[in-house]
Tab-separated table of C-alpha atoms in Angstrom:
chain	number	residue	atom	x	y	z
A	1	UNK	CA	142.099	201.332	153.305
A	2	UNK	CA	143.348	204.918	152.935
A	3	UNK	CA	142.417	206.685	149.732
A	4	UNK	CA	145.162	207.313	147.223
A	5	UNK	CA	145.692	210.668	145.547
A	6	UNK	CA	144.072	209.234	142.413
A	7	UNK	CA	140.960	208.170	144.346
A	8	UNK	CA	140.747	211.595	145.978
A	9	UNK	CA	141.013	213.263	142.556
A	10	UNK	CA	138.242	211.049	141.168
A	11	UNK	CA	135.971	211.882	144.112
A	12	UNK	CA	136.620	215.635	143.943
A	13	UNK	CA	135.821	215.574	140.229
A	14	UNK	CA	132.774	213.330	140.785
A	15	UNK	CA	134.094	210.593	138.522
A	16	UNK	CA	132.641	207.209	139.546
A	17	UNK	CA	135.113	204.433	140.304
A	18	UNK	CA	135.531	201.258	142.326
A	19	UNK	CA	138.629	200.608	144.398
A	20	UNK	CA	140.329	197.296	145.075
A	21	UNK	CA	143.553	195.738	146.132
A	22	UNK	CA	145.122	193.941	143.185
A	23	UNK	CA	144.701	190.602	144.984
A	24	UNK	CA	140.997	191.040	145.848
A	25	UNK	CA	138.809	188.210	144.566
A	26	UNK	CA	136.516	190.505	142.513
A	27	UNK	CA	139.541	191.734	140.539
A	28	UNK	CA	141.095	188.302	140.055
A	29	UNK	CA	137.774	186.956	138.737
A	30	UNK	CA	136.867	190.057	136.753
A	31	UNK	CA	136.423	190.162	133.003
A	32	UNK	CA	137.301	193.865	133.055
A	33	UNK	CA	140.681	194.268	131.342
A	34	UNK	CA	143.729	195.520	133.218
A	35	UNK	CA	145.832	198.229	131.583
A	36	UNK	CA	149.414	199.033	132.546
A	37	UNK	CA	151.035	202.445	132.469
A	38	UNK	CA	154.422	202.633	130.778
A	39	UNK	CA	156.759	205.555	131.384
A	40	UNK	CA	159.084	206.149	128.447
A	41	UNK	CA	161.614	208.717	127.309
A	42	UNK	CA	161.630	210.082	123.773
A	43	UNK	CA	164.694	211.680	122.206
A	44	UNK	CA	162.648	214.810	121.362
A	45	UNK	CA	159.710	214.878	123.782
A	46	UNK	CA	161.306	213.548	126.951
A	47	UNK	CA	158.749	211.833	129.188
A	48	UNK	CA	156.016	210.049	127.244
A	49	UNK	CA	153.280	207.895	128.779
A	50	UNK	CA	151.604	204.854	127.191
A	51	UNK	CA	148.651	202.836	128.478
A	52	UNK	CA	148.373	199.309	127.057
A	53	UNK	CA	146.741	196.004	128.058
A	54	UNK	CA	148.746	194.284	130.786
A	55	UNK	CA	149.285	191.161	128.685
A	56	UNK	CA	150.490	192.958	125.548
A	57	UNK	CA	153.769	194.452	124.312
A	58	UNK	CA	154.341	198.013	123.174
A	59	UNK	CA	155.556	198.647	119.635
A	60	UNK	CA	158.261	201.242	120.283
A	61	UNK	CA	158.486	202.241	116.615
A	62	UNK	CA	154.760	203.007	116.414
A	63	UNK	CA	154.869	205.108	119.575
A	64	UNK	CA	158.025	206.936	118.478
A	65	UNK	CA	156.380	207.903	115.194
A	66	UNK	CA	153.092	208.944	116.846
A	67	UNK	CA	154.884	211.031	119.476
A	68	UNK	CA	157.248	212.782	117.072
A	69	UNK	CA	160.362	211.004	118.320
A	70	UNK	CA	163.031	209.181	116.350
A	71	UNK	CA	163.763	206.936	119.331
A	72	UNK	CA	161.779	206.079	122.421
A	73	UNK	CA	162.583	203.689	125.247
A	74	UNK	CA	162.202	202.813	128.892
A	75	UNK	CA	164.278	204.886	131.310
A	76	UNK	CA	166.224	203.247	134.152
A	77	UNK	CA	163.783	202.091	136.858
A	78	UNK	CA	165.276	204.471	139.432
A	79	UNK	CA	164.522	207.427	137.110
A	80	UNK	CA	160.797	206.598	136.882
A	81	UNK	CA	160.050	207.895	140.402
A	82	UNK	CA	161.888	211.113	139.616
A	83	UNK	CA	159.958	211.548	136.352
A	84	UNK	CA	156.445	210.787	137.612
A	85	UNK	CA	156.393	210.825	141.392
A	86	UNK	CA	155.382	207.157	141.392
A	87	UNK	CA	157.582	204.095	141.901
A	88	UNK	CA	157.899	201.467	139.183
A	89	UNK	CA	154.743	199.340	139.320
A	90	UNK	CA	152.513	202.084	140.739
A	91	UNK	CA	152.414	204.490	137.806
A	92	UNK	CA	148.945	205.598	136.863
A	93	UNK	CA	147.757	207.776	133.994
A	94	UNK	CA	145.523	209.837	136.292
A	95	UNK	CA	148.238	210.529	138.866
A	96	UNK	CA	150.780	211.410	136.197
A	97	UNK	CA	148.195	213.700	134.577
A	98	UNK	CA	147.606	215.447	137.925
A	99	UNK	CA	151.307	216.255	138.362
A	100	UNK	CA	152.458	216.449	134.748
A	101	UNK	CA	149.557	217.498	132.497
A	102	UNK	CA	152.140	218.432	129.862
A	103	UNK	CA	153.426	214.850	129.434
A	104	UNK	CA	152.166	213.399	126.155
A	105	UNK	CA	149.795	210.491	126.814
A	106	UNK	CA	148.970	207.675	124.429
A	107	UNK	CA	146.348	204.971	125.025
A	108	UNK	CA	146.199	201.832	122.927
A	109	UNK	CA	143.073	201.796	120.773
A	110	UNK	CA	141.884	198.492	122.289
A	111	UNK	CA	140.746	200.543	125.293
A	112	UNK	CA	137.761	201.703	123.224
A	113	UNK	CA	136.476	198.121	123.049
A	114	UNK	CA	135.709	198.136	126.789
A	115	UNK	CA	133.185	200.014	128.902
A	116	UNK	CA	135.463	199.870	131.952
A	117	UNK	CA	139.142	199.241	132.604
A	118	UNK	CA	141.316	198.537	135.620
A	119	UNK	CA	144.290	200.858	136.164
A	120	UNK	CA	146.706	201.498	138.995
A	121	UNK	CA	145.448	203.720	141.801
A	122	UNK	CA	148.945	205.118	142.310
A	123	UNK	CA	150.146	202.786	145.058
A	124	UNK	CA	151.596	199.314	144.708
A	125	UNK	CA	148.824	196.727	144.896
A	126	UNK	CA	145.926	199.200	144.643
A	127	UNK	CA	143.757	199.566	141.546
A	128	UNK	CA	140.652	201.412	140.410
A	129	UNK	CA	137.953	200.350	137.988
A	130	UNK	CA	136.891	203.321	135.894
A	131	UNK	CA	134.664	203.883	132.877
A	132	UNK	CA	136.800	204.109	129.762
A	133	UNK	CA	134.887	207.181	128.600
A	134	UNK	CA	135.614	208.984	131.901
A	135	UNK	CA	139.305	208.114	131.716
A	136	UNK	CA	139.635	209.340	128.126
A	137	UNK	CA	137.584	212.481	128.805
A	138	UNK	CA	139.719	213.329	131.854
A	139	UNK	CA	143.147	212.822	130.289
A	140	UNK	CA	142.428	213.493	126.597
A	141	UNK	CA	145.174	211.160	125.331
A	142	UNK	CA	146.010	210.256	121.771
A	143	UNK	CA	144.234	206.930	121.195
A	144	UNK	CA	145.983	204.795	118.580
A	145	UNK	CA	147.341	201.336	117.810
A	146	UNK	CA	150.406	200.949	120.053
A	147	UNK	CA	150.808	197.175	120.116
A	148	UNK	CA	153.280	194.788	118.488
């Protein structure tokens, strides 16, 4: 399996991680939570990134207030690739940070309850398991309650 840009970045920066395909048995049976990356557009900030548990829903009003926007929402799917460099379903906070360190990033506070999390590796079907502390230290997001 070829290494994604995210995996290469983690190796160069000596950040430990494990790599899997989303369908691998260790991932399907894992108790490590999966977090999804949402790409949004704010009326004042433009691109805004949120990381929340895969089985939860974002509270748009909370994120708008935290990010200094009056309104925030999902852009058309075809615009996501243009905004981040990743297709819908492959967005990853690390990859977006590499290319757009100026994009405001927000992680849901539940992430702090876990030692490790599973996030996209930047390609459809590929994920990485990373220590939560390493992810937060690398990206330096705002960590707050983002859920409905």
